[in-house]
Structure formats: C-alpha cells, structure tokens
Tab-separated table of C-alpha atoms and ligand atoms in Angstrom:
chain	number	residue	atom	x	y	z
M	1	MET	CA	0.000	0.000	0.000
M	2	GLN	CA	1.327	3.444	-0.838
M	3	LYS	CA	0.375	7.049	-1.406
M	4	ASN	CA	-1.923	7.659	-4.424
M	5	ASP	CA	-3.222	4.064	-4.416
M	6	VAL	CA	-6.967	3.954	-4.969
M	7	ILE	CA	-8.735	1.680	-2.487
M	8	GLU	CA	-12.336	0.610	-1.932
M	9	LEU	CA	-13.769	1.243	1.525
M	10	THR	CA	-16.993	0.874	3.456
M	11	ILE	CA	-17.400	3.748	5.894
M	12	THR	CA	-18.213	2.286	9.300
M	13	ASP	CA	-17.427	5.085	11.742
M	14	ILE	CA	-16.873	8.812	11.988
M	15	GLY	CA	-14.049	10.761	13.648
M	16	VAL	CA	-14.428	13.792	15.933
M	17	ASP	CA	-13.702	16.187	13.062
M	18	GLY	CA	-16.488	14.680	10.928
M	19	ALA	CA	-14.398	12.598	8.510
M	20	GLY	CA	-15.717	9.114	7.766
M	21	ILE	CA	-13.589	6.115	8.785
M	22	GLY	CA	-13.229	2.896	6.816
M	23	LYS	CA	-10.901	-0.067	7.264
M	24	TYR	CA	-8.621	-1.416	4.548
M	25	ASN	CA	-6.215	-4.271	5.254
M	26	GLY	CA	-6.848	-3.741	8.959
M	27	MET	CA	-5.852	-0.090	8.781
M	28	ALA	CA	-8.223	2.819	9.486
M	29	PHE	CA	-8.543	5.477	6.789
M	30	PHE	CA	-10.061	8.915	7.365
M	31	VAL	CA	-12.033	10.179	4.372
M	32	LYS	CA	-13.614	13.653	4.438
M	33	ASP	CA	-17.101	14.148	2.905
M	34	THR	CA	-18.243	10.586	3.536
M	35	VAL	CA	-21.048	9.202	5.683
M	36	ILE	CA	-21.381	5.989	7.721
M	37	GLY	CA	-22.734	3.348	5.320
M	38	ASP	CA	-21.164	4.752	2.143
M	39	VAL	CA	-19.233	2.343	-0.084
M	40	ILE	CA	-16.563	4.400	-1.840
M	41	THR	CA	-13.300	4.490	-3.673
M	42	ALA	CA	-10.658	6.836	-2.301
M	43	LYS	CA	-7.108	7.838	-3.125
M	44	ILE	CA	-4.555	7.519	-0.319
M	45	THR	CA	-3.090	10.943	0.499
M	46	LYS	CA	-1.115	10.185	3.642
M	47	LEU	CA	0.040	6.974	5.326
M	48	LYS	CA	0.963	6.758	9.004
M	49	LYS	CA	1.977	3.656	10.916
M	50	HIS	CA	-1.489	2.603	12.069
M	51	TYR	CA	-3.828	4.775	10.049
M	52	GLY	CA	-4.048	6.910	6.952
M	53	TYR	CA	-5.936	9.626	5.089
M	54	ALA	CA	-7.626	9.287	1.716
M	55	ARG	CA	-9.538	11.546	-0.651
M	56	LEU	CA	-13.027	10.574	-1.778
M	57	MET	CA	-13.035	9.642	-5.476
M	58	GLU	CA	-16.354	7.918	-6.165
M	59	ILE	CA	-19.414	6.947	-4.179
M	60	LYS	CA	-20.257	3.414	-5.321
M	61	GLU	CA	-23.171	2.929	-2.950
M	62	ALA	CA	-24.628	5.896	-1.094
M	63	SER	CA	-25.548	5.497	2.550
M	64	PRO	CA	-29.213	6.061	3.515
M	65	LYS	CA	-27.849	8.776	5.837
M	66	ARG	CA	-26.471	10.702	2.864
M	67	VAL	CA	-28.168	13.786	1.413
M	68	GLU	CA	-27.301	16.130	-1.427
M	69	PRO	CA	-25.367	19.095	0.037
M	70	ARG	CA	-27.390	22.273	-0.354
M	71	CYS	CA	-24.359	24.401	-1.140
M	72	MET	CA	-22.305	23.700	-4.271
M	73	TYR	CA	-19.133	24.661	-2.381
M	74	ALA	CA	-19.753	22.278	0.534
M	75	ARG	CA	-16.725	20.073	-0.206
M	76	ALA	CA	-14.168	22.800	-0.861
M	77	CYS	CA	-15.291	25.337	1.748
M	78	GLY	CA	-13.730	25.215	5.196
M	79	GLY	CA	-16.951	26.349	6.891
M	80	CYS	CA	-19.046	23.166	6.809
M	81	GLN	CA	-18.007	19.553	7.409
M	82	LEU	CA	-21.304	17.656	7.541
M	83	GLN	CA	-23.543	18.933	4.738
M	84	GLN	CA	-23.538	15.529	3.073
M	85	MET	CA	-25.155	14.007	6.180
M	86	SER	CA	-28.893	14.182	6.909
M	87	TYR	CA	-29.556	16.565	9.800
M	88	GLU	CA	-30.900	13.688	11.881
M	89	SER	CA	-27.607	11.804	11.433
M	90	GLN	CA	-25.660	14.960	12.315
M	91	LEU	CA	-27.475	15.144	15.652
M	92	GLU	CA	-26.816	11.474	16.268
M	93	PHE	CA	-23.107	12.032	15.499
M	94	LYS	CA	-22.914	14.999	17.881
M	95	GLU	CA	-24.593	13.132	20.713
M	96	GLN	CA	-22.223	10.190	20.262
M	97	LYS	CA	-19.254	12.548	20.125
M	98	ILE	CA	-20.198	14.162	23.454
M	99	LYS	CA	-20.771	10.811	25.125
M	100	GLY	CA	-17.639	9.308	23.560
M	101	ASN	CA	-15.450	12.136	24.871
M	102	LEU	CA	-16.886	11.843	28.372
M	103	VAL	CA	-16.190	8.116	28.440
M	104	ARG	CA	-12.790	8.208	26.716
M	105	LEU	CA	-11.352	11.421	28.155
M	106	GLY	CA	-13.377	11.866	31.349
M	107	GLY	CA	-13.209	8.265	32.537
M	108	PHE	CA	-16.989	8.039	33.066
M	109	SER	CA	-18.782	4.764	32.361
M	110	GLN	CA	-21.123	4.595	29.380
M	111	GLU	CA	-23.948	3.717	31.765
M	112	GLU	CA	-23.366	6.742	34.025
M	113	ILE	CA	-23.448	9.026	31.008
M	114	ASP	CA	-26.487	7.375	29.395
M	115	ASP	CA	-28.353	7.712	32.699
M	116	VAL	CA	-28.022	11.505	32.896
M	117	THR	CA	-28.145	12.456	29.208
M	118	GLU	CA	-31.315	13.908	27.730
M	119	PRO	CA	-31.864	13.882	23.931
M	120	ILE	CA	-29.897	16.506	22.029
M	121	VAL	CA	-31.883	19.638	21.122
M	122	GLY	CA	-31.736	20.189	17.355
M	123	MET	CA	-32.706	23.171	15.246
M	124	GLU	CA	-36.101	23.425	13.612
M	125	TYR	CA	-34.373	24.497	10.404
M	126	PRO	CA	-30.608	23.923	10.249
M	127	PHE	CA	-29.831	26.621	7.647
M	128	GLU	CA	-29.809	30.436	7.677
M	129	TYR	CA	-29.168	30.367	11.399
M	130	ARG	CA	-26.080	32.565	11.806
M	131	ASN	CA	-26.627	36.179	12.859
M	132	LYS	CA	-23.025	37.126	12.149
M	133	ALA	CA	-20.595	36.505	9.316
M	134	GLN	CA	-17.175	37.872	8.418
M	135	PHE	CA	-16.399	37.631	4.725
M	136	PRO	CA	-12.803	38.026	3.511
M	137	VAL	CA	-12.355	40.167	0.377
M	138	GLY	CA	-9.732	39.367	-2.270
M	139	TYR	CA	-9.180	38.571	-5.944
M	140	ASP	CA	-9.973	35.564	-8.113
M	141	LYS	CA	-7.563	34.159	-10.724
M	142	GLU	CA	-8.780	36.676	-13.317
M	143	GLY	CA	-8.121	39.576	-10.976
M	144	ASN	CA	-11.777	40.346	-10.163
M	145	VAL	CA	-12.651	41.412	-6.624
M	146	VAL	CA	-14.486	38.618	-4.840
M	147	THR	CA	-15.774	37.792	-1.383
M	148	GLY	CA	-16.813	34.510	0.194
M	149	PHE	CA	-15.143	31.965	2.442
M	150	TYR	CA	-11.736	30.444	2.835
M	151	ALA	CA	-11.257	26.978	1.349
M	152	GLY	CA	-10.434	24.358	3.999
M	153	ARG	CA	-7.033	24.912	5.686
M	154	THR	CA	-6.062	27.757	3.300
M	155	HIS	CA	-6.624	31.459	2.817
M	156	ASN	CA	-7.822	31.022	-0.797
M	157	ILE	CA	-11.198	32.663	-1.146
M	158	ILE	CA	-14.067	30.702	-2.658
M	159	ALA	CA	-16.263	33.377	-4.227
M	160	ASN	CA	-19.741	32.934	-2.764
M	161	THR	CA	-22.067	35.658	-1.540
M	162	ASN	CA	-24.840	33.232	-0.705
M	163	CYS	CA	-23.699	30.954	2.124
M	164	PRO	CA	-26.724	28.879	3.216
M	165	LEU	CA	-25.770	29.086	6.914
M	166	GLY	CA	-26.085	32.865	6.876
M	167	VAL	CA	-29.123	35.094	6.510
M	168	ARG	CA	-30.364	35.964	3.031
M	169	GLU	CA	-29.692	39.641	3.698
M	170	ASN	CA	-25.930	38.969	3.515
M	171	GLN	CA	-25.991	38.622	-0.245
M	172	GLU	CA	-27.404	42.060	-0.994
M	173	ILE	CA	-24.865	43.713	1.298
M	174	LEU	CA	-21.923	41.802	-0.178
M	175	GLU	CA	-22.999	42.512	-3.755
M	176	ALA	CA	-23.393	46.221	-2.901
M	177	VAL	CA	-19.829	46.380	-1.538
M	178	LEU	CA	-18.411	44.501	-4.547
M	179	SER	CA	-20.203	46.767	-7.020
M	180	TYR	CA	-18.921	49.849	-5.149
M	181	MET	CA	-15.377	48.411	-5.336
M	182	ARG	CA	-15.682	47.823	-9.081
M	183	GLU	CA	-17.231	51.223	-9.816
M	184	GLU	CA	-14.833	53.247	-7.682
M	185	GLN	CA	-11.808	51.012	-8.370
M	186	VAL	CA	-11.231	50.293	-4.709
M	187	SER	CA	-8.625	47.609	-4.078
M	188	ALA	CA	-8.894	44.461	-1.972
M	189	TYR	CA	-6.289	43.698	0.681
M	190	GLU	CA	-3.724	41.032	-0.165
M	191	GLU	CA	-2.216	39.107	2.713
M	192	SER	CA	0.923	38.201	0.792
M	193	THR	CA	1.956	41.813	0.131
M	194	GLY	CA	0.120	43.674	2.886
M	195	LYS	CA	-1.165	46.065	0.174
M	196	GLY	CA	-4.728	46.928	-0.848
M	197	LEU	CA	-7.597	48.390	1.127
M	198	ILE	CA	-10.687	46.295	1.906
M	199	ARG	CA	-9.994	43.272	4.112
M	200	HIS	CA	-13.293	41.954	5.411
M	201	ILE	CA	-16.999	42.672	5.457
M	202	LEU	CA	-18.642	41.991	8.816
M	203	ILE	CA	-22.412	41.639	8.847
M	204	ARG	CA	-24.671	41.210	11.882
M	205	TYR	CA	-28.413	40.739	11.911
M	206	GLY	CA	-30.847	40.958	14.811
M	207	PHE	CA	-33.171	37.989	14.317
M	208	ASP	CA	-35.828	39.564	16.495
M	209	SER	CA	-35.270	43.265	15.725
M	210	LYS	CA	-34.597	42.652	11.989
M	211	GLU	CA	-31.849	45.285	12.242
M	212	LEU	CA	-28.776	44.998	10.009
M	213	MET	CA	-25.203	46.119	10.647
M	214	ALA	CA	-22.449	46.297	8.034
M	215	CYS	CA	-18.870	47.000	9.057
M	216	ILE	CA	-16.115	47.307	6.440
M	217	ILE	CA	-12.668	46.409	7.757
M	218	ILE	CA	-9.922	48.285	5.936
M	219	ASN	CA	-6.161	48.470	5.758
M	220	GLY	CA	-6.205	52.287	5.839
M	221	LYS	CA	-7.872	55.205	7.557
M	222	ALA	CA	-10.656	56.012	5.087
M	223	LEU	CA	-12.455	54.833	1.978
M	224	PRO	CA	-12.436	56.749	-1.320
M	225	LYS	CA	-15.960	57.967	-2.203
M	226	GLU	CA	-17.278	56.814	1.143
M	227	ARG	CA	-20.692	58.340	0.358
M	228	ALA	CA	-21.071	56.158	-2.744
M	229	LEU	CA	-20.836	53.057	-0.569
M	230	VAL	CA	-23.123	54.466	2.114
M	231	GLU	CA	-25.748	55.362	-0.527
M	232	LYS	CA	-25.827	51.762	-1.751
M	233	LEU	CA	-25.904	50.164	1.699
M	234	LYS	CA	-28.406	52.402	3.448
M	235	LYS	CA	-31.105	51.499	0.883
M	236	ILE	CA	-31.077	47.867	2.006
M	237	PRO	CA	-34.212	47.182	4.095
M	238	GLY	CA	-33.368	46.866	7.812
M	239	MET	CA	-29.992	48.637	7.552
M	240	LYS	CA	-29.350	50.427	10.857
M	241	SER	CA	-25.596	50.778	11.195
M	242	ILE	CA	-22.772	51.214	8.674
M	243	SER	CA	-19.234	51.508	9.998
M	244	LEU	CA	-15.556	51.331	9.124
M	245	ASN	CA	-13.010	49.448	11.168
M	246	VAL	CA	-9.314	50.204	10.773
M	247	ASN	CA	-6.933	47.233	10.833
M	248	MET	CA	-3.501	48.037	9.384
M	249	LYS	CA	-1.685	45.138	11.023
M	250	ASN	CA	-0.383	42.115	9.177
M	251	THR	CA	-2.428	39.646	11.199
M	252	ASN	CA	-5.142	36.987	11.046
M	253	VAL	CA	-7.160	38.900	13.626
M	254	ILE	CA	-10.064	40.357	11.707
M	255	LEU	CA	-11.001	43.508	13.604
M	256	GLY	CA	-8.707	46.389	14.474
M	257	GLU	CA	-9.211	48.664	17.454
M	258	GLU	CA	-10.674	51.754	15.817
M	259	THR	CA	-14.275	51.802	14.569
M	260	ARG	CA	-15.985	54.817	12.992
M	261	THR	CA	-19.701	54.929	12.225
M	262	LEU	CA	-20.342	56.159	8.677
M	263	TRP	CA	-24.106	56.189	8.820
M	264	GLY	CA	-26.892	55.346	11.286
M	265	ALA	CA	-26.388	53.988	14.788
M	266	ASP	CA	-23.201	52.637	16.405
M	267	THR	CA	-24.997	49.492	17.521
M	268	ILE	CA	-27.973	47.289	16.720
M	269	THR	CA	-30.173	45.586	19.276
M	270	ASP	CA	-31.575	42.109	19.550
M	271	ARG	CA	-33.836	40.274	21.958
M	272	LEU	CA	-33.564	36.756	23.387
M	273	TYR	CA	-36.665	35.003	24.754
M	274	LEU	CA	-36.811	32.654	27.682
M	275	ARG	CA	-38.114	29.246	26.570
M	276	ASP	CA	-40.244	26.707	28.379
M	277	VAL	CA	-37.838	23.766	28.689
M	278	ARG	CA	-40.644	21.208	28.450
M	279	ASP	CA	-41.104	21.866	24.741
M	280	PHE	CA	-38.757	24.825	24.103
M	281	SER	CA	-41.631	27.096	23.108
M	282	ARG	CA	-41.015	30.802	23.686
M	283	THR	CA	-42.379	32.500	26.804
M	284	LYS	CA	-43.213	36.197	26.937
M	285	THR	CA	-40.135	36.954	29.066
M	286	SER	CA	-37.211	38.392	27.142
M	287	THR	CA	-33.987	40.358	27.459
M	288	VAL	CA	-32.611	42.942	25.032
M	289	TYR	CA	-28.962	43.317	24.071
M	290	LYS	CA	-27.044	46.058	22.375
M	291	ILE	CA	-24.517	44.713	19.894
M	292	SER	CA	-21.529	46.619	18.514
M	293	PRO	CA	-19.239	45.357	15.716
M	294	GLN	CA	-16.749	44.152	18.361
M	295	SER	CA	-19.187	42.539	20.822
M	296	PHE	CA	-19.171	38.828	21.381
M	297	TYR	CA	-22.715	37.630	20.864
M	298	GLN	CA	-23.842	34.042	20.353
M	299	VAL	CA	-24.159	33.384	16.606
M	300	ASN	CA	-27.284	31.237	16.661
M	301	PRO	CA	-29.862	33.190	18.653
M	302	LEU	CA	-32.748	30.692	18.402
M	303	GLN	CA	-30.656	27.842	19.805
M	304	THR	CA	-29.021	30.159	22.344
M	305	GLU	CA	-32.468	30.793	23.803
M	306	LYS	CA	-32.885	27.047	24.251
M	307	LEU	CA	-29.390	26.578	25.690
M	308	TYR	CA	-29.674	29.387	28.224
M	309	SER	CA	-33.217	28.441	29.210
M	310	LEU	CA	-31.854	24.977	29.915
M	311	ALA	CA	-28.938	26.439	31.911
M	312	LEU	CA	-31.434	28.476	33.928
M	313	ASP	CA	-33.533	25.372	34.566
M	314	TYR	CA	-30.409	23.469	35.675
M	315	ALA	CA	-29.517	26.314	38.054
M	316	GLY	CA	-32.792	25.650	39.932
M	317	LEU	CA	-33.239	29.250	41.078
M	318	THR	CA	-35.989	30.307	43.485
M	319	GLY	CA	-35.098	33.990	43.915
M	320	LYS	CA	-32.885	33.587	47.004
M	321	GLU	CA	-29.655	32.450	45.406
M	322	THR	CA	-26.273	34.049	44.945
M	323	VAL	CA	-24.853	33.086	41.558
M	324	TRP	CA	-21.440	33.476	39.900
M	325	ASP	CA	-21.522	33.581	36.089
M	326	LEU	CA	-17.929	32.923	34.997
M	327	TYR	CA	-16.828	33.737	31.425
M	328	CYS	CA	-19.919	35.923	31.191
M	329	GLY	CA	-19.172	37.811	27.940
M	330	ILE	CA	-21.730	40.591	27.511
M	331	GLY	CA	-23.726	39.159	30.412
M	332	THR	CA	-26.176	37.089	28.413
M	333	ILE	CA	-26.518	34.300	30.972
M	334	SER	CA	-26.238	36.684	33.953
M	335	LEU	CA	-29.191	38.712	32.694
M	336	PHE	CA	-31.231	35.562	32.076
M	337	MET	CA	-30.621	34.485	35.690
M	338	ALA	CA	-30.792	37.801	37.567
M	339	PRO	CA	-34.602	38.177	37.692
M	340	ARG	CA	-34.768	34.752	39.357
M	341	ALA	CA	-31.836	35.147	41.778
M	342	LYS	CA	-30.880	37.330	44.736
M	343	LYS	CA	-27.666	38.457	43.118
M	344	VAL	CA	-25.524	37.506	40.120
M	345	TYR	CA	-21.781	38.201	39.843
M	346	GLY	CA	-20.259	37.990	36.358
M	347	VAL	CA	-16.573	37.621	35.476
M	348	GLU	CA	-15.183	38.293	32.011
M	349	ILE	CA	-11.672	38.876	30.683
M	350	VAL	CA	-12.522	41.376	27.891
M	351	PRO	CA	-13.072	44.887	29.342
M	352	GLN	CA	-15.296	46.022	26.445
M	353	ALA	CA	-17.580	43.016	26.951
M	354	VAL	CA	-17.957	43.971	30.624
M	355	CYS	CA	-18.915	47.539	29.581
M	356	ASP	CA	-21.525	46.006	27.262
M	357	ALA	CA	-22.724	43.730	30.067
M	358	ARG	CA	-23.247	46.702	32.418
M	359	GLU	CA	-25.015	48.652	29.679
M	360	ASN	CA	-27.232	45.639	28.919
M	361	ALA	CA	-28.150	45.351	32.604
M	362	ARG	CA	-29.236	49.022	32.604
M	363	LEU	CA	-31.145	48.560	29.364
M	364	ASN	CA	-33.167	45.762	30.961
M	365	GLY	CA	-33.629	47.543	34.292
M	366	ILE	CA	-31.715	44.811	36.121
M	367	ASP	CA	-29.843	46.048	39.214
M	368	ASN	CA	-28.918	42.860	41.092
M	369	VAL	CA	-25.928	42.041	38.894
M	370	GLU	CA	-22.312	43.087	39.244
M	371	PHE	CA	-19.566	42.466	36.699
M	372	PHE	CA	-15.826	42.109	37.223
M	373	VAL	CA	-13.113	42.381	34.586
M	374	GLY	CA	-10.455	39.697	34.876
M	375	LYS	CA	-9.607	36.066	34.486
M	376	ALA	CA	-12.013	33.680	36.178
M	377	GLU	CA	-9.004	31.796	37.604
M	378	GLU	CA	-7.774	35.011	39.248
M	379	VAL	CA	-10.950	36.867	40.235
M	380	LEU	CA	-12.592	33.881	41.901
M	381	PRO	CA	-9.605	32.870	44.102
M	382	GLU	CA	-9.137	36.534	44.971
M	383	PHE	CA	-12.660	36.820	46.362
M	384	TYR	CA	-12.414	33.484	48.070
M	385	GLY	CA	-9.097	34.433	49.700
M	386	LYS	CA	-10.188	37.943	50.585
M	387	GLY	CA	-13.014	36.815	52.796
M	388	SER	CA	-10.843	34.594	54.913
M	389	ALA	CA	-7.834	36.944	55.096
M	390	SER	CA	-9.308	40.395	55.650
M	391	GLY	CA	-12.979	39.731	56.257
M	392	GLY	CA	-13.744	41.746	53.145
M	393	THR	CA	-13.450	45.077	54.959
M	394	ASP	CA	-11.309	46.598	52.207
M	395	ALA	CA	-13.853	45.847	49.496
M	396	SER	CA	-16.934	47.810	48.584
M	397	GLU	CA	-19.022	44.754	49.388
M	398	SER	CA	-20.538	44.373	52.843
M	399	MET	CA	-19.604	41.467	55.126
M	400	GLU	CA	-22.903	39.826	54.240
M	401	ASP	CA	-22.250	40.125	50.511
M	402	MET	CA	-18.718	38.808	50.926
M	403	LYS	CA	-20.037	35.742	52.702
M	404	ASP	CA	-22.482	35.086	49.870
M	405	MET	CA	-19.766	35.622	47.273
M	406	ARG	CA	-17.447	33.163	48.980
M	407	HIS	CA	-20.180	30.577	49.303
M	408	PRO	CA	-22.551	31.040	46.375
M	409	ASP	CA	-25.488	28.722	45.825
M	410	VAL	CA	-24.804	28.265	42.141
M	411	ILE	CA	-21.800	28.731	39.851
M	412	VAL	CA	-22.343	28.865	36.094
M	413	VAL	CA	-19.406	28.563	33.707
M	414	ASP	CA	-19.400	29.048	29.927
M	415	PRO	CA	-15.696	28.936	29.013
M	416	PRO	CA	-14.091	29.061	25.555
M	417	ARG	CA	-12.963	25.803	23.913
M	418	LYS	CA	-9.965	25.298	26.137
M	419	GLY	CA	-12.270	24.889	29.137
M	420	CYS	CA	-11.646	26.107	32.700
M	421	ASP	CA	-8.243	26.718	34.235
M	422	GLY	CA	-7.317	24.274	37.017
M	423	LYS	CA	-7.196	27.125	39.547
M	424	CYS	CA	-10.732	28.089	38.645
M	425	ILE	CA	-11.994	24.512	39.122
M	426	ASP	CA	-10.165	24.187	42.471
M	427	THR	CA	-11.701	27.387	43.782
M	428	MET	CA	-15.168	26.362	42.622
M	429	ILE	CA	-14.786	23.145	44.616
M	430	LYS	CA	-13.630	25.083	47.705
M	431	MET	CA	-16.592	27.431	47.472
M	432	ARG	CA	-18.906	24.421	47.698
M	433	PRO	CA	-21.907	25.748	45.764
M	434	GLU	CA	-24.923	23.444	45.784
M	435	ARG	CA	-25.032	23.342	42.032
M	436	ILE	CA	-22.634	23.962	39.165
M	437	VAL	CA	-23.982	24.540	35.668
M	438	TYR	CA	-21.368	23.943	32.992
M	439	VAL	CA	-22.101	25.224	29.482
M	440	SER	CA	-19.457	23.923	27.086
M	441	CYS	CA	-18.600	24.348	23.418
M	442	ASP	CA	-16.025	21.541	23.486
M	443	SER	CA	-16.914	18.186	24.987
M	444	ALA	CA	-13.234	17.137	25.188
M	445	THR	CA	-12.306	19.844	27.696
M	446	LEU	CA	-15.709	19.423	29.356
M	447	ALA	CA	-14.789	15.775	30.009
M	448	ARG	CA	-11.533	16.803	31.710
M	449	ASP	CA	-13.227	19.471	33.854
M	450	LEU	CA	-16.186	17.276	34.850
M	451	ARG	CA	-13.759	14.605	36.009
M	452	ALA	CA	-12.039	17.143	38.292
M	453	LEU	CA	-15.373	18.395	39.654
M	454	VAL	CA	-16.652	14.870	40.274
M	455	ASP	CA	-13.406	13.963	42.061
M	456	GLY	CA	-13.899	17.158	44.078
M	457	GLY	CA	-17.254	16.079	45.487
M	458	TYR	CA	-19.844	16.700	42.770
M	459	GLU	CA	-22.034	14.410	40.713
M	460	VAL	CA	-23.339	14.913	37.214
M	461	ARG	CA	-27.125	15.036	37.413
M	462	ARG	CA	-28.261	16.095	33.960
M	463	MET	CA	-26.673	16.726	30.614
M	464	ARG	CA	-27.984	17.768	27.219
M	465	GLY	CA	-26.465	18.719	23.889
M	466	VAL	CA	-27.886	21.774	22.114
M	467	ASP	CA	-26.901	22.067	18.473
M	468	GLN	CA	-25.878	25.632	17.726
M	469	PHE	CA	-23.911	24.925	14.569
M	470	GLY	CA	-25.760	22.706	12.070
M	471	MET	CA	-23.639	21.368	9.158
M	472	THR	CA	-20.452	21.750	11.228
M	473	VAL	CA	-18.908	19.343	13.744
M	474	HIS	CA	-19.294	21.775	16.639
M	475	THR	CA	-21.880	21.460	19.353
M	476	GLU	CA	-22.745	22.960	22.714
M	477	VAL	CA	-23.660	20.998	25.801
M	478	ALA	CA	-25.195	22.009	29.108
M	479	CYS	CA	-24.489	20.044	32.233
M	480	CYS	CA	-25.881	20.185	35.768
M	481	LEU	CA	-23.764	19.052	38.723
M	482	GLN	CA	-24.843	18.792	42.318
M	483	ARG	CA	-22.811	18.501	45.515
M	484	LYS	CA	-22.679	14.813	46.474
M	485	ASP	CA	-23.360	15.341	50.181
M	486	LEU	CA	-26.747	16.990	49.546
N	529	SAH	N1	-21.600	33.431	28.312
N	529	SAH	C1	-21.243	34.431	27.352
N	529	SAH	C2	-19.875	34.241	26.685
N	529	SAH	C3	-19.357	32.865	26.476
N	529	SAH	S1	-17.941	32.778	25.427
N	529	SAH	C4	-22.295	34.579	26.311
N	529	SAH	O1	-23.043	33.686	26.053
N	529	SAH	O2	-22.404	35.642	25.711
N	529	SAH	C5	-16.598	32.716	26.540
N	529	SAH	C6	-16.210	34.047	27.120
N	529	SAH	O3	-15.123	33.822	28.018
N	529	SAH	C7	-15.718	35.077	26.130
N	529	SAH	O4	-16.448	36.255	26.315
N	529	SAH	C8	-14.222	35.279	26.500
N	529	SAH	O5	-13.789	36.605	26.311
N	529	SAH	C9	-14.207	34.913	27.948
N	529	SAH	N2	-12.942	34.432	28.538
N	529	SAH	C10	-11.955	33.728	27.938
N	529	SAH	N3	-11.011	33.369	28.835
N	529	SAH	C11	-11.417	33.848	30.036
N	529	SAH	C12	-10.869	33.779	31.368
N	529	SAH	N4	-9.736	33.142	31.609
N	529	SAH	N5	-11.573	34.344	32.366
N	529	SAH	C13	-12.744	34.989	32.128
N	529	SAH	N6	-13.289	35.091	30.899
N	529	SAH	C14	-12.645	34.521	29.866
C-alpha cells in the first residue's frame, strides 16, 4: 500500500472532526465528505503507521444517511463539514461525540453518562441560522474582486455571496460592496503583500429586531468615495448601522481597534426570549442586548435561547440564590438568571464586553448584577481568599455580601474551547456551591473538567447537547452538577 493508491472502503465510523472512517487491510482510513454506510473508492493521500488519510473519489453505494449538500461549495469550503449528512444523522453524530469524549477522556462509564443524558436539542431548520458573518475580500484568478469563504485549511477565497448558513440579507450587502469596489476602483487587501484596502466585510443581523449592521474592515484610515458606498448600503431594508473598522496590522485577527460609524447607529439591538424547557416554546419573558461590531454575541440566537433556558432550569433558582456567572461575555446568561436570583456576579476577561454587560443590565432595568473584569481563575480565588484573610473590609461589598460571594449557591461557567483553568476549578470546589452549571462548546475539555469536579465532590445530574452549529462538527452541551453530600 502506498500514497496515491486507490482503495475501496466501506465507511463504518466517523471521527471527531467529521471525517468518515473505513478499514482497509486492517488499517483505518479517514475520508472527508463521507457518511457511515457509504461504499466508496478513495485515493490515499497520507500513510501513518497505524492509520491513513484518503480523498473521496467515487461513491459506489450511497448510505441512507447521505443527502445532497445544499451548497455547491460544501466540499471545498472550510466552513461546513457535515452537509452531506442528513440533519438527523448529524445530531446522532454529535450526541455520540459528546458521550464518547466523556467516556474516553473523562473516565466516566457509558452507563453513568447514558443515565443523565437527555436527547440533544436540534434546530427546527438547520440553515440560515447565523446572525453574524465575516467575509474576507480578495481577488480571483482573473483579478476580479471577490468575497466569500476560505477553502479548507487555506486562505484562498471561494467566491460565494450566498452561504446557506447565513441570513439571506448577507448577499445584498456583499454585492453592494463589490459593485462599489468595481465602480470606484477600490482595491482588496492582499495578505501576501500587505497592500490593498478592503480586508473583510462583517455583517450582523438581529433575528428579532430585523436590524442589520455592516462594518467594512480596511487596511487604511478612510475609503475613497465613502458616500457612494453608504448610498448603496443604506437602501437595504433593515440597515441600521454602517461603519468602518481600521486594521492596518499584518495579522489573522479580523477587527482592528478603531471603529468609525459612517451612517446610522453605532450598535444594533436584539432580543432573546426565555423558553419553556418542556417543549422549548417561547415564553413572553425576554432580554434585550445592544450589539456593537466588536461585541461577542452568540451566533445562533434561536438555539441560544434554548441553551440558556436549559442552563437556567439546571440552576434551579428560586429567587434567594447568589450566583457566579464565569466567562460571562456581555452578560447574556447573567441577565437571564438575575430576575430569578438574589444576586448575580459575572466575570469576564474582555473589558469592552464587561462595559456592554453593564449597559445591557441598565437597558433591561436589572440592578442585582455586578460584573468584574479579569480572568475567572484570578478573580474567583481573589474573592475566596479575601473573605478569609481580611474579612472583606477593604472591598466595597458588605460582610454579608462577601459571605455570599465566597459561598454562592450556584456557579455557572461558559468557558471558551480550552475549558476552565485548574485554579478556577479548584476554587469552585472550595466554594462548595450546591449546584454547578457547565455550558461547554467543546466536549473534550468538558470531560476533563467534569472529572475534576466529580473527584472534588460533585455528581453529574443532567446533561444535554444543544446544536448551535448545524452542518459543522461543533456542538454545545449544558451540564448540571450537584454537591454529592446533599
Ligand atoms: N456566556 C457568554 C460568553 C461565552 S464565550 C455569552 O453567552 O455571551 C466565553 C467568554 O469567556 C468570552 O467572552 C471570553 O472573552 C471569555 N474568557 C476567555 N477566557 C477567560 C478567562 N480566563 N476568564 C474569564 N473570561 C474569559
């Protein structure tokens, strides 16, 4: 067996990154764009000692789980991995992935996990769900300005203004910017040379408010014929905010620090509704959020409502509880919990997000929340230590508040993919809250952290996947832990 050999495989399994797995001569081969049950031919692209990679050549027998991808760029584009799989099979894959990670990496038994897991919550319609997209701008082979998505593992742009995961409004905005660039001869930024002007187009859409934001990220201070662009964009129904963001650094980071509004408002707003967790129908209770180009805001608002309603249910609040919301971002979870708690303390590392969180609290008339800027693994131990060392007399909080902060009833965490820092987990265990609600976007690090919490005296009571990212391999999961001695 060697590289470039074409082999026939039956796909019998799927890896964590969504590639199908088939065995040939006892060796496992990973083949992208395949589905369990497919019989295929594939060309070997890489051989390792015990496994290899191969490229799909022909589907000889299609699996019943296979569907026709909706987007013609599904295979080449780096955005989606699972479009060839029916949505039902995607959910099945995600549930198995979560459980598999908890067993393999967390050392839990399959039975323990099966006992506490509730069925994954899917989307009603797994397309057009993203409220935010950042489109790189560049040139095609003929030298025309184009915008779209990067091909997998590269920075080559696949020209496509109509990504099916985004809202339909994206297309009109992107076409307006491209036609302005052609008419006014405005250049696109080129990573290789660091020359050219327009780098990215950022679009955000309020699903509830129907408000649109367009932000043009440029390698310069201003646009030529700025008004010509504004005239085109402001005509688009729903347009509320048009801005420029300056990023003159040679970096992969999309946004620079300086943003200037060209037309309309600096921000758009959106509203998230509390859902009834029995059937995930919307209740009348809702929270509004102001969103700026830089704000972190969950990209799938309909599923976020389900996820946070579930987190709130897991928190089991009665109105008397003190809650820490770690990794709180713009305070989304904090503001969901505050009306049902005595007090909520949020911790977030990005100062601007904390400003947004405070502003969002005011906007909703919520006054029993307080936000701290800093790392969860530093802020939490600091408060825990403070109480025992100085009795909290040097802080603005009263003795009573300090006691509640050191021994909260509930701690909620929603960390980035790398999970919680060990110091954060240790302090959570020392604080001995009755319940811990863990919202995770990576079940591998969740497995590691749950193991530490369980070894520290907690038990996993309930767990449920919520699919926020249809067609991709990513998924969110909410988890409820309770102190074992209760
Ligand atoms: N719960 C929020 C945000 C979740 S995303 C929401 O739904 O809107 C994770 C957040 O953790 C991000 O806002 C990120 O800036 C923040 N973060 C990352 N590392 C952190 C750390 N060590 N301590 C505190 N916050 C951190």
